[in-house]
Coordinates of C-alpha atoms in Angstrom, one line a residue:
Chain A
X1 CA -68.7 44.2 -9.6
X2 CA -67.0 47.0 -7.5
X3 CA -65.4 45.9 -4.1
X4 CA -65.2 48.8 -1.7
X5 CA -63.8 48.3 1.5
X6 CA -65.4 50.8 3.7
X7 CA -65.5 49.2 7.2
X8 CA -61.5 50.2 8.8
X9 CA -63.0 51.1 12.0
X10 CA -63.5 47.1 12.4
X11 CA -60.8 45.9 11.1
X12 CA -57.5 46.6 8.2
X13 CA -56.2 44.5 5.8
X14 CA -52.6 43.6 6.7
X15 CA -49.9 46.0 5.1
X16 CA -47.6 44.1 2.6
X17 CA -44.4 45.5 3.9
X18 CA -46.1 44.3 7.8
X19 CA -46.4 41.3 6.3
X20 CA -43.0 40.6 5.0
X21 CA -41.7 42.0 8.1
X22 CA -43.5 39.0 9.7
X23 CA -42.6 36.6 7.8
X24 CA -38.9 36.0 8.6
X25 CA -40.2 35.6 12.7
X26 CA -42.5 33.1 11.9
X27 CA -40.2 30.9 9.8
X28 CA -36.8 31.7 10.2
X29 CA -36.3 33.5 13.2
X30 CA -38.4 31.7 14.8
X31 CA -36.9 32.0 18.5
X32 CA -38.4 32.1 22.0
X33 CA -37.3 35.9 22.8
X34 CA -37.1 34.4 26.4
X35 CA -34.4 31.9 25.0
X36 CA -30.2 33.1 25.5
X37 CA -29.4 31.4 22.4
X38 CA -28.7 33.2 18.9
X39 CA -32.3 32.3 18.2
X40 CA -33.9 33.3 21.2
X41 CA -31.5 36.6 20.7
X42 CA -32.7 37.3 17.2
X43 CA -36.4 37.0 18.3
X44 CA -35.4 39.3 21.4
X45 CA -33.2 42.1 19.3
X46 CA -37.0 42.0 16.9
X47 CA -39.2 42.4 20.4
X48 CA -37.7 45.4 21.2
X49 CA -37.3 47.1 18.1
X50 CA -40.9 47.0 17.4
X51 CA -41.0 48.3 21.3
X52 CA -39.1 51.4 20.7
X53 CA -41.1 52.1 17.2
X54 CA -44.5 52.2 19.6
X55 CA -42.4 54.5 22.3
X56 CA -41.0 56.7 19.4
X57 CA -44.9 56.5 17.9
X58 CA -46.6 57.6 20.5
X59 CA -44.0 59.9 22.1
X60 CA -43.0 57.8 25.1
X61 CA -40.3 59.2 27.1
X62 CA -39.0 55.6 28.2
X63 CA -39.5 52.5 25.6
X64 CA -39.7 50.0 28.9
X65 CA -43.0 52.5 29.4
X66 CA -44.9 49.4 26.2
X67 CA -46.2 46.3 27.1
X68 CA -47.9 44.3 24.6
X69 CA -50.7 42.3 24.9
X70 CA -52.8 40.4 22.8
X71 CA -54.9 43.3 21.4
X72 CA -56.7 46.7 22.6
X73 CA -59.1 44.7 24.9
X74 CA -56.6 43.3 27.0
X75 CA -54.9 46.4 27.3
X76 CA -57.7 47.8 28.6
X77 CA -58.4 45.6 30.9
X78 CA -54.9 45.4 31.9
X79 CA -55.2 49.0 32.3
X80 CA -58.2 49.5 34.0
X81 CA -57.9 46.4 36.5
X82 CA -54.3 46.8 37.0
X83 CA -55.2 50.7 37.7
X84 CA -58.6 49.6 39.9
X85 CA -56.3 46.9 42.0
X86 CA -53.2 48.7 43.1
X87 CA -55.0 51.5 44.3
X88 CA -57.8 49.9 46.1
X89 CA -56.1 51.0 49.8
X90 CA -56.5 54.8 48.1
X91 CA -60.2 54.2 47.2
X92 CA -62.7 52.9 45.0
X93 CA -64.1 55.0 42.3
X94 CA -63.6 55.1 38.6
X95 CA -64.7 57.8 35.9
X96 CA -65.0 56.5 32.3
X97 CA -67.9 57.5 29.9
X98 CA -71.0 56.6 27.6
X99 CA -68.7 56.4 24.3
X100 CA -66.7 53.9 25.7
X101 CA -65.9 50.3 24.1
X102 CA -67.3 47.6 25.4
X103 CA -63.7 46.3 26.8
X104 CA -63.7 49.4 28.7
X105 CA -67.5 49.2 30.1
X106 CA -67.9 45.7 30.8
X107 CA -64.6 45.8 32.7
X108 CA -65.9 48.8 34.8
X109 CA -69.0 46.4 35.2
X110 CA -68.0 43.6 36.6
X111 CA -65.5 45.8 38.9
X112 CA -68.6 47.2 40.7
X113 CA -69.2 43.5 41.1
X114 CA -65.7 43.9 43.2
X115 CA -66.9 46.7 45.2
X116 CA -65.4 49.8 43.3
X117 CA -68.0 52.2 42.1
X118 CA -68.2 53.5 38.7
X119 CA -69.5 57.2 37.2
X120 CA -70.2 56.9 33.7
X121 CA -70.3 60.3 32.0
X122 CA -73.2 61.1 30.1
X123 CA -72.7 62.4 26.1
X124 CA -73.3 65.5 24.7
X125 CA -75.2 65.7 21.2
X126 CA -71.6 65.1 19.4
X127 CA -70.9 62.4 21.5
X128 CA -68.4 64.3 23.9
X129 CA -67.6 64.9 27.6
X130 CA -66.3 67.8 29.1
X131 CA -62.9 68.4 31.3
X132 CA -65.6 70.1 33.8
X133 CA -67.8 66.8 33.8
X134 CA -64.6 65.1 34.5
X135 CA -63.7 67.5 37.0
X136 CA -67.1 67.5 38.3
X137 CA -67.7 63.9 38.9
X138 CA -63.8 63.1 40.6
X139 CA -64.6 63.0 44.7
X140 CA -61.9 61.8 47.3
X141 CA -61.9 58.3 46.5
X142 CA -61.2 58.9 42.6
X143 CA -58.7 56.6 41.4
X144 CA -58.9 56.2 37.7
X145 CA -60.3 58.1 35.0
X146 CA -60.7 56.5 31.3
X147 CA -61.5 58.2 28.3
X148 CA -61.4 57.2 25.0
X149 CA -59.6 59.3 22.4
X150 CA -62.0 58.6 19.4
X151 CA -64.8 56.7 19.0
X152 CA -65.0 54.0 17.4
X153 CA -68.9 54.5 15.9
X154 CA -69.1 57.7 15.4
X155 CA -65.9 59.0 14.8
X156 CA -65.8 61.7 17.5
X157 CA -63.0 63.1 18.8
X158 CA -62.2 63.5 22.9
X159 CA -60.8 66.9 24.4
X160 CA -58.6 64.4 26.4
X161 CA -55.9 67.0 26.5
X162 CA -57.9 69.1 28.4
X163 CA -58.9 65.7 30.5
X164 CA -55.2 65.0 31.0
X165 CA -54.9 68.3 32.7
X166 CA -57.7 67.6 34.7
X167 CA -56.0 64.4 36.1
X168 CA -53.1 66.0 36.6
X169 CA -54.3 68.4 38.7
X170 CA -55.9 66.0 40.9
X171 CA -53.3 63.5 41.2
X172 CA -55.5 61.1 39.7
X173 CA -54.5 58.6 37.1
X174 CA -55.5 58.9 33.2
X175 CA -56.1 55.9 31.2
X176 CA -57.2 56.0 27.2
X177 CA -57.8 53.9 24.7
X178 CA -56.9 55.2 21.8
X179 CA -57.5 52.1 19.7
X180 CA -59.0 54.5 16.7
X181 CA -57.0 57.3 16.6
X182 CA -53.7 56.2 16.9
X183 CA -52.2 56.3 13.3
X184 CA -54.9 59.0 12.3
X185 CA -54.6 61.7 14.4
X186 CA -51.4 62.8 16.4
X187 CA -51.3 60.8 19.8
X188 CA -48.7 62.0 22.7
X189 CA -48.7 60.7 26.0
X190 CA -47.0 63.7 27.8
X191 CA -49.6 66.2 25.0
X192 CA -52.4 64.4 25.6
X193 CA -51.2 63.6 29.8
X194 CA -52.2 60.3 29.7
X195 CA -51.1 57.1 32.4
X196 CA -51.6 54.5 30.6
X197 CA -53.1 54.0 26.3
X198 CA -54.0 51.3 24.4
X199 CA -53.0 50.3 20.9
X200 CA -54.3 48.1 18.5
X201 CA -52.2 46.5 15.7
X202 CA -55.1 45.3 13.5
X203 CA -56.6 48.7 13.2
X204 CA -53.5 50.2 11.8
X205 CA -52.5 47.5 8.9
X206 CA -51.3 45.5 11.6
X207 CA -52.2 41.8 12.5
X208 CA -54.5 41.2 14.6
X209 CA -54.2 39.8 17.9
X210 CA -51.7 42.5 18.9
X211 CA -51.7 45.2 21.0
X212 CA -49.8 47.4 23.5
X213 CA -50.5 49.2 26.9
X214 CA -48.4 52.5 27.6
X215 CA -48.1 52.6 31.3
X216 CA -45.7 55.6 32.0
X217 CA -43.0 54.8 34.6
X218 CA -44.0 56.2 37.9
X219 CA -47.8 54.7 37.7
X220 CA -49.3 52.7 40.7
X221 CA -50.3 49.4 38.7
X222 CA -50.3 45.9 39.2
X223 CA -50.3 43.3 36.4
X224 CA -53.7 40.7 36.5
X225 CA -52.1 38.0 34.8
X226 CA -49.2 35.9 36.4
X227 CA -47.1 33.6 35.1
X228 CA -43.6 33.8 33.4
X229 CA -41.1 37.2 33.9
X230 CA -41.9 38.4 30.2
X231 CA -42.9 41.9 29.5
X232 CA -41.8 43.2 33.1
X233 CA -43.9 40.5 34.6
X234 CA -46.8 43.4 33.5
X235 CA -47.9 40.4 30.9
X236 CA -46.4 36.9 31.5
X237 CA -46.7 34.5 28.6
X238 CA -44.3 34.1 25.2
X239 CA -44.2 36.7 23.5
X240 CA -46.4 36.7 20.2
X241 CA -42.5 37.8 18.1
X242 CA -44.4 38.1 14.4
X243 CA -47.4 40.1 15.7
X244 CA -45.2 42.5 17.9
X245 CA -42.8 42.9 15.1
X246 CA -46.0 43.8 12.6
X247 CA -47.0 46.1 15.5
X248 CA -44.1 47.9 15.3
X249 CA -43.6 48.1 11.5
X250 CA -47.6 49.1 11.4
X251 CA -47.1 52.0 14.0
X252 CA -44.4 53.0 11.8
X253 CA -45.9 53.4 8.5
X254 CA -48.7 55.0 9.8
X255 CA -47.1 57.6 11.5
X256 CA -44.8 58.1 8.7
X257 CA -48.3 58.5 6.2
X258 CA -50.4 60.1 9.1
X259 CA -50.7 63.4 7.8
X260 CA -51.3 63.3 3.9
X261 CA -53.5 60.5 4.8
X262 CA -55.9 62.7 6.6
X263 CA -55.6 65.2 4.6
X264 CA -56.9 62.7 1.8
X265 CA -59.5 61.1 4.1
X266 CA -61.2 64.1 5.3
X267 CA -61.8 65.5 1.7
X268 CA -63.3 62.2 1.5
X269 CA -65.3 62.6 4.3
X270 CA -66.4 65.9 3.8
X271 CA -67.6 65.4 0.3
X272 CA -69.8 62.2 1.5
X273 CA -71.2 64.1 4.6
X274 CA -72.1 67.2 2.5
X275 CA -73.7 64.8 -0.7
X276 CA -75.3 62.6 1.6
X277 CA -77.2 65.3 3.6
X278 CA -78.0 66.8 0.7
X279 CA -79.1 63.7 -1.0
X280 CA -81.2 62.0 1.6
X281 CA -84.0 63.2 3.6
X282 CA -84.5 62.7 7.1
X283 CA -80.6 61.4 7.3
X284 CA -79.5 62.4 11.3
X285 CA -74.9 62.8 10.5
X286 CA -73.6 61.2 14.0
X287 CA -70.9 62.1 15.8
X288 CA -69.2 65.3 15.5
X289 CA -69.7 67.5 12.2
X290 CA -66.0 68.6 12.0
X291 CA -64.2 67.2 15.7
X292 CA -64.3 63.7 14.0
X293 CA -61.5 61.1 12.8
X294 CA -60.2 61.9 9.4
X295 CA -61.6 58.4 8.0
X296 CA -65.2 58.5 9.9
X297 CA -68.5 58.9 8.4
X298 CA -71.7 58.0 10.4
X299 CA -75.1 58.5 9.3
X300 CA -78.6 57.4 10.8
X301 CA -81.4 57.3 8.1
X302 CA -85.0 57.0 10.0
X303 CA -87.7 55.0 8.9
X304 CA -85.3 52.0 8.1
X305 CA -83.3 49.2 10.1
X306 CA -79.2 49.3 9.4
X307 CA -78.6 45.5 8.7
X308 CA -81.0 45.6 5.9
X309 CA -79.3 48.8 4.6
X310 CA -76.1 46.4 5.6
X311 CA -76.8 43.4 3.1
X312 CA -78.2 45.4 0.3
X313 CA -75.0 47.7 0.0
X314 CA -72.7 44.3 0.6
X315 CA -75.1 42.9 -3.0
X316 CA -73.5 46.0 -4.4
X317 CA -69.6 45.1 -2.8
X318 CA -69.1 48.0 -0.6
X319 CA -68.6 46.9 2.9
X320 CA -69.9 49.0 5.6
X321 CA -71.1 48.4 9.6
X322 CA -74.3 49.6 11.5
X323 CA -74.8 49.8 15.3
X324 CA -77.8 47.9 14.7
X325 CA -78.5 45.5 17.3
X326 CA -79.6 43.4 14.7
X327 CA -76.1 43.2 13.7
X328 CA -74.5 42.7 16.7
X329 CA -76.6 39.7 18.0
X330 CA -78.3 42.0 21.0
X331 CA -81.5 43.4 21.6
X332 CA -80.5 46.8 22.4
X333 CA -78.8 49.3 19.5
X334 CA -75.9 50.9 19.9
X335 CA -75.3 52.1 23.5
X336 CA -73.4 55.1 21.9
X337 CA -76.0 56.0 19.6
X338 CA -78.6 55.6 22.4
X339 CA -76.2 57.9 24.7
X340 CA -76.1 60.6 22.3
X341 CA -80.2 61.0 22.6
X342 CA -81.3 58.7 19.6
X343 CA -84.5 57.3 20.3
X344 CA -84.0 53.5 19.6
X345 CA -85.7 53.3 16.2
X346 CA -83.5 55.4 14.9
X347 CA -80.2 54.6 16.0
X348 CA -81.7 50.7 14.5
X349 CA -80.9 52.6 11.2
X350 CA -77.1 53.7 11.5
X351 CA -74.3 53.3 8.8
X352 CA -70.4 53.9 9.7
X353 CA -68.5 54.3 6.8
X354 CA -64.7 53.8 7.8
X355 CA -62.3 54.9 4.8
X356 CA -58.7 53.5 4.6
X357 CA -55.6 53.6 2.7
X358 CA -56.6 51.8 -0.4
X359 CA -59.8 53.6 -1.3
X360 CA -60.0 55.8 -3.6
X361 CA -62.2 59.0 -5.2
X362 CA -63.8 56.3 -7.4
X363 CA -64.9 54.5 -4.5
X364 CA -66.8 57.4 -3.2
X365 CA -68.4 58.0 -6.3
X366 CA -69.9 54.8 -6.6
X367 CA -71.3 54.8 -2.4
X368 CA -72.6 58.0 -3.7
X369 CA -74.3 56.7 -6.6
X370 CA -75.2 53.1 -5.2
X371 CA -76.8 54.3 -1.4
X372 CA -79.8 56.6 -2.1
X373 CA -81.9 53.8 -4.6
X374 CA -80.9 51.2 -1.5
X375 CA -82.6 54.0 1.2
X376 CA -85.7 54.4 -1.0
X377 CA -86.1 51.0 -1.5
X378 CA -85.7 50.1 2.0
X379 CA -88.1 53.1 3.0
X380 CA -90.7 52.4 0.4
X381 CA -91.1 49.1 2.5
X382 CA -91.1 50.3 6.2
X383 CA -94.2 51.1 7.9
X384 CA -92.3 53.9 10.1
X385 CA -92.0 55.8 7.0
X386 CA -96.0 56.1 6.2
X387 CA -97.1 59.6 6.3
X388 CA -93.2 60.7 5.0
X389 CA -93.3 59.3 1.7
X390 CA -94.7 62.0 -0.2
X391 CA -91.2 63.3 0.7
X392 CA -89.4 61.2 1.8
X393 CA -87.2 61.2 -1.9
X394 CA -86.9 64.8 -2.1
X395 CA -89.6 65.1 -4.0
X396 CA -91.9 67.5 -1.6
X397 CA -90.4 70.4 1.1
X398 CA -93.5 69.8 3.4
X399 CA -90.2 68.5 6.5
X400 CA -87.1 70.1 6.5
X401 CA -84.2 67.9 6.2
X402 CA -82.4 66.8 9.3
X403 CA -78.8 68.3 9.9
X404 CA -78.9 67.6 13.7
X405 CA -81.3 65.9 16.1
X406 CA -83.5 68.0 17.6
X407 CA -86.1 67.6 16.1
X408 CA -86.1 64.0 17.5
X409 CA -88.4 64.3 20.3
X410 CA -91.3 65.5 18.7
X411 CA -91.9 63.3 16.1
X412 CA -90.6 59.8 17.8
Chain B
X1 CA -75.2 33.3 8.2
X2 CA -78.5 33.7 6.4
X3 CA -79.9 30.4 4.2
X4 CA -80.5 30.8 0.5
X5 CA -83.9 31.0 0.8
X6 CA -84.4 34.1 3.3
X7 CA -81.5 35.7 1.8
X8 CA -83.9 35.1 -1.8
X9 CA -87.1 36.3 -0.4
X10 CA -84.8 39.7 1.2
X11 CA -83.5 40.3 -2.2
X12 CA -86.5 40.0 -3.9
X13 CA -89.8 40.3 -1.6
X14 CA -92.7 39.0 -2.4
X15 CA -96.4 41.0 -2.2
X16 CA -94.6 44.3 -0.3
X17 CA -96.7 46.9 0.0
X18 CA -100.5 48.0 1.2
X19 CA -103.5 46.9 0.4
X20 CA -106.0 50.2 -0.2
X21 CA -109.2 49.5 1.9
X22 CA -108.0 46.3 3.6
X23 CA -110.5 44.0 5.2
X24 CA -107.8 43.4 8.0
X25 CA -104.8 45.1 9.6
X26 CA -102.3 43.7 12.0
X27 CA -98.7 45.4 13.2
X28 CA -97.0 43.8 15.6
X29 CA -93.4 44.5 16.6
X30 CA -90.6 45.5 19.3
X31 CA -89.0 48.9 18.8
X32 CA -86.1 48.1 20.9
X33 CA -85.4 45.4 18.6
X34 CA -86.1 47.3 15.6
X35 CA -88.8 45.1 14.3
X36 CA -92.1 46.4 13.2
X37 CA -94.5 44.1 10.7
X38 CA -97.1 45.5 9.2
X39 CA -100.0 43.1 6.9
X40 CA -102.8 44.2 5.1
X41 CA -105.1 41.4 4.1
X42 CA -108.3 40.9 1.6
X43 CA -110.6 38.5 2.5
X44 CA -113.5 37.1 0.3
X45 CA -115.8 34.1 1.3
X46 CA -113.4 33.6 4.4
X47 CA -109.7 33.2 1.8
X48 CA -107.3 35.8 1.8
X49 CA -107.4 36.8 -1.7
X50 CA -104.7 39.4 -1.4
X51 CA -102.1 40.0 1.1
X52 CA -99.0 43.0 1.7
X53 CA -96.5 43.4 3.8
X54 CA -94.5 46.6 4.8
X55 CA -91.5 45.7 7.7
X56 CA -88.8 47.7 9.4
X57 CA -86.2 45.3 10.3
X58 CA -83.3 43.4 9.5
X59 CA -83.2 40.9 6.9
X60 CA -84.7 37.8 8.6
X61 CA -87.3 40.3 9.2
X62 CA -87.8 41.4 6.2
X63 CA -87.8 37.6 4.7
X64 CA -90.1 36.0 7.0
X65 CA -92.6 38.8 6.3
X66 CA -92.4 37.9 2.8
X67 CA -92.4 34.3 3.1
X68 CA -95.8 34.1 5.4
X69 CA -97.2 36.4 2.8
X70 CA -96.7 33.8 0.4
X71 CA -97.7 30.9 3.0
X72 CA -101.1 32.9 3.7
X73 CA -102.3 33.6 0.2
X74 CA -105.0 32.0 -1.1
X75 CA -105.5 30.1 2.4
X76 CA -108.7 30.4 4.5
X77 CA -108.9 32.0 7.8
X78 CA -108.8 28.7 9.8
X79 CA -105.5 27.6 7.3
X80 CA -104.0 31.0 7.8
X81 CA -103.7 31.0 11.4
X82 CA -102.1 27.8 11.9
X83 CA -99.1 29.5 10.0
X84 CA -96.9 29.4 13.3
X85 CA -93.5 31.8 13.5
X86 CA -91.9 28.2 13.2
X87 CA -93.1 27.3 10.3
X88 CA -92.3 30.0 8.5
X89 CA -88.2 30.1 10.0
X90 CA -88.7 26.3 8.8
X91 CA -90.4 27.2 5.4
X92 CA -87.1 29.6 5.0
X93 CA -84.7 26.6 5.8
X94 CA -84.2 28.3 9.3
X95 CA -83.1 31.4 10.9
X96 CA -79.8 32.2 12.9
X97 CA -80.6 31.3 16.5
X98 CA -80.2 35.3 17.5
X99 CA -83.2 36.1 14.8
X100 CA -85.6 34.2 16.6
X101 CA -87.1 35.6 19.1
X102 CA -87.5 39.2 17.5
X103 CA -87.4 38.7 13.7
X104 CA -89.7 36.0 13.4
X105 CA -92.9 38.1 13.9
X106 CA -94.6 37.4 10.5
X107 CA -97.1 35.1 11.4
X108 CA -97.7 36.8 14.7
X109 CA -98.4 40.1 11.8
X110 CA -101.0 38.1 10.0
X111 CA -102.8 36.6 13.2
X112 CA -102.8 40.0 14.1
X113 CA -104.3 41.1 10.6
X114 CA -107.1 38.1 10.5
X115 CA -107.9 39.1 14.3
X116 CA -108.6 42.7 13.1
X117 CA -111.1 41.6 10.2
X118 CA -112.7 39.2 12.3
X119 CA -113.1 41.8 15.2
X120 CA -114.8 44.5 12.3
X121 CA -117.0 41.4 11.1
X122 CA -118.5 41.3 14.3
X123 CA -119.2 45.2 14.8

């Protein structure tokens, strides 16, 4: 059977040349980089290599500007904390927004908990804020603003350029977490006039269990971990060498293949939006039709629940996700999906589709060819779908086929 | 994550469908947890003689609403609702500790769907 790995979003598979990079510090240079000998040295000389391949990545003016941390949700919870902390005396109130990731929202949760108070922007249909919402909700005890650069469920991209100038306008300190895009799209801290970013290895070929905060020299921060000097005391603790050198080597390769890449991934895209709207009646596209990550597809298909659609497509080998709360172990769907004005039963039936480096035309083909039996099948048994049968397959025009969600209201 | 068994009866369902003109109807089901279960029932001298299922829902869904379909058939009214939600997760070899509460609705379904006939027997 076909494998088709379709789920990048979540997690990539470890680039061989990353790899082999990693292997030397694990075995043979296996040095504390906190140690003066030769082998702390080598381990050292690797640490800040793969330091100045993140700066030179993400256009960092200064490479003592990267710390890295254990992966994108400590960094945001380095950023946002250290952010919320050092500038209590200033005030109290953060702006972030419905798209966020959860290690952005739970952190601005339990910070209310502290006393700070917390605006979360609504979404529009696309999944987007405005640099006038921002604007809008920033009063006189605004310290912190964090937007995310792309989302990670439905693929939508942030004006946070437009953001940036916002903050900088009102003295007020930008955060991102640009988990998803980096490697994708172009990401520049001064373009983009962000504070502080987060980076993920695992999402770029990297290991996982690596990341890195940009905090750009200047910035009113304190660390929320103490411990050992490392990383400019901003993140005490021994340095993880092999993951920070596979960092650096990931960052690398993918901005070196960035561009063809997406120029690949969004013919890709487009094809499987266009044939899959086409295709598949009453099929909602997510996110933003064109403003959207290269590799992103995201569909909700009503009438049907997305871990069902999950396990049938995985009988078939092609690995996808779904906001379904059935697949994530809660009672609620997606909080994105729900932001962007699905009604619950049918952001229950969402597919991302997350494309990567290794897939090919072929494997489009076949999703193409293997998904609309699986939607049938699954409709054909759901009591939601009674009265929409007739049609449901394309066989009947008696309901237009859904290329938005406006209709939403009326019929749910 | 799944057992064998619930991941057999979500591959291949038993008795999906509706029954046309059914002596009993039940749907039960949380929209916030994207579970809906819907059983159609025939009932002669007081054994369901034919039973269907339609479900929107996950997989455990989906398998315990076949698997109490199978349980049910054939059983009288009295057998039929001592199927408990249990017994059918047990019947399955068990369900994930998160399907629980939301996807084991089956046997509420046909309680629901014997209530219905018994409720239009009265009338």
């Amino acid at each position: 059977m076909r494998k088709v790995y379709f789920d990048h979003s979540a997690t990539t598979p470890v680039d061989p040349a990353v790899a082999e990079e990693m292997m030397k510090y694990l075995t043979e240079h296996f040095g504390n980089p906190s140690s003066i000998h030769a082998f702390g040295r080598e381990a050292r000389k690797a640490v800040e290599h793969a330091r100045q391949q993140v700066a030179t990545a993400i256009g960092a003016s200064h490479v003592g500007e990267i710390a890295f941390t254990s992966g994108g949700t400590e960094a945001d919870n380095m950023a946002i904390r250290g952010v919320a902390y050092a500038n209590r005396h200033k005030g109290n109130h953060i702006i972030t927004t419905a798209a966020e990731h959860h290690a952005v929202l739970s952190t601005c949760k339990q910070l209310e908990k502290e006393g700070f108070a917390v605006t979360v922007l609504p979404l529009d249909q696309y999944g987007q804020v405005t640099a006038q919402q921002v604007a809008d909700a920033i009063t006189d005890k605004t310290i912190l603003i964090s937007v995310m650069h792309a989302n990670n469920e439905i693929g939508t991209i942030m004006p946070i350029k437009e953001i940036g100038q916002v903050a900088k306008e009102r003295k007020i300190i930008f955060h991102c977490d640009a988990v998803q895009s980096v490697g994708k799209i172009p990401v520049n801290v001064d373009e983009l006039g962000v504070d502080l970013l987060t980076i993920s290895g695992h999402k770029i070929y990297g290991p996982k269990g690596i990341g890195a905060m940009y905090i750009r020299k200047g910035t009113f921060w304190q660390p929320i971990t103490y411990g050992g000097g490392q990383e400019r005391r901003r993140r005490p603790g021994t340095e993880n060498v092999a993951g920070i050198v596979g960092l650096g080597k990931a960052i690398e390769l993918a901005t070196e293949r960035m561009q063809s890449e997406a120029e690949r991934l969004t013919r890709y895209r487009d094809r499987l939006i266009s044939e899959v709207m086409a295709k598949i009646p009453h099929t909602i596209l997510t996110g933003h039709p064109t403003n959207r990550l290269p590799n992103h597809v995201s569909f909700c298909f009503r009438f049907i629940e997305g871990e069902s659609m999950l396990l049938m497509l995985d009988m078939k080998g092609i690995a996808i996700s779904s906001g379904s709360a059935c697949t994530s172990g809660s009672l609620e769907p997606s909080h994105v999906l729900t932001a962007i004005g699905l009604p619950q039963e049918v952001a229950h039936g969402s597919l991302r589709l997350t494309m990567g480096k290794d897939n090919t035309e072929e494997d489009v083909e076949y999703f193409l060819e293997v998904l609309p039996p699986i939607i049938e099948r699954l409709r054909e048994m759901s009591p939601l779908s009674e009265g929409y049968n007739a049609c449901a397959f394309g066989t009947c025009d008696a309901h237009a086929h859904d290329h938005g969600h406006d209709e939403f209201e009326d019929e749910f | 994550m799944y057992s064998e068994k619930v991941m057999d009866h979500f591959t291949n369902p038993r008795n999906v469908g509706e029954i046309e003109n059914p002596d009993g109807v039940g749907q039960v089901g949380n929209p916030s947890c994207g579970d809906i279960m819907k059983i159609t029932l025939k009932i002669e001298d007081n054994v369901i003689k034919d039973i269907k299922f339609k479900t929107f829902g996950c997989g455990a869904a989906v398998a315990t609403s076949s698997m109490v379909t199978e349980m049910a058939m054939g059983k009288t009214i009295d057998e039929a609702l001592k199927i408990s939600n249990k017994a059918v997760a047990e019947a399955l070899d068990g369900l994930p500790p998160v399907k629980m509460h939301c996807s084991n609705l089956a046997a509420d379904a046909l309680k629901a769907a014997i209530e219905d006939y018994l409720k239009k027997q009265q009338a």
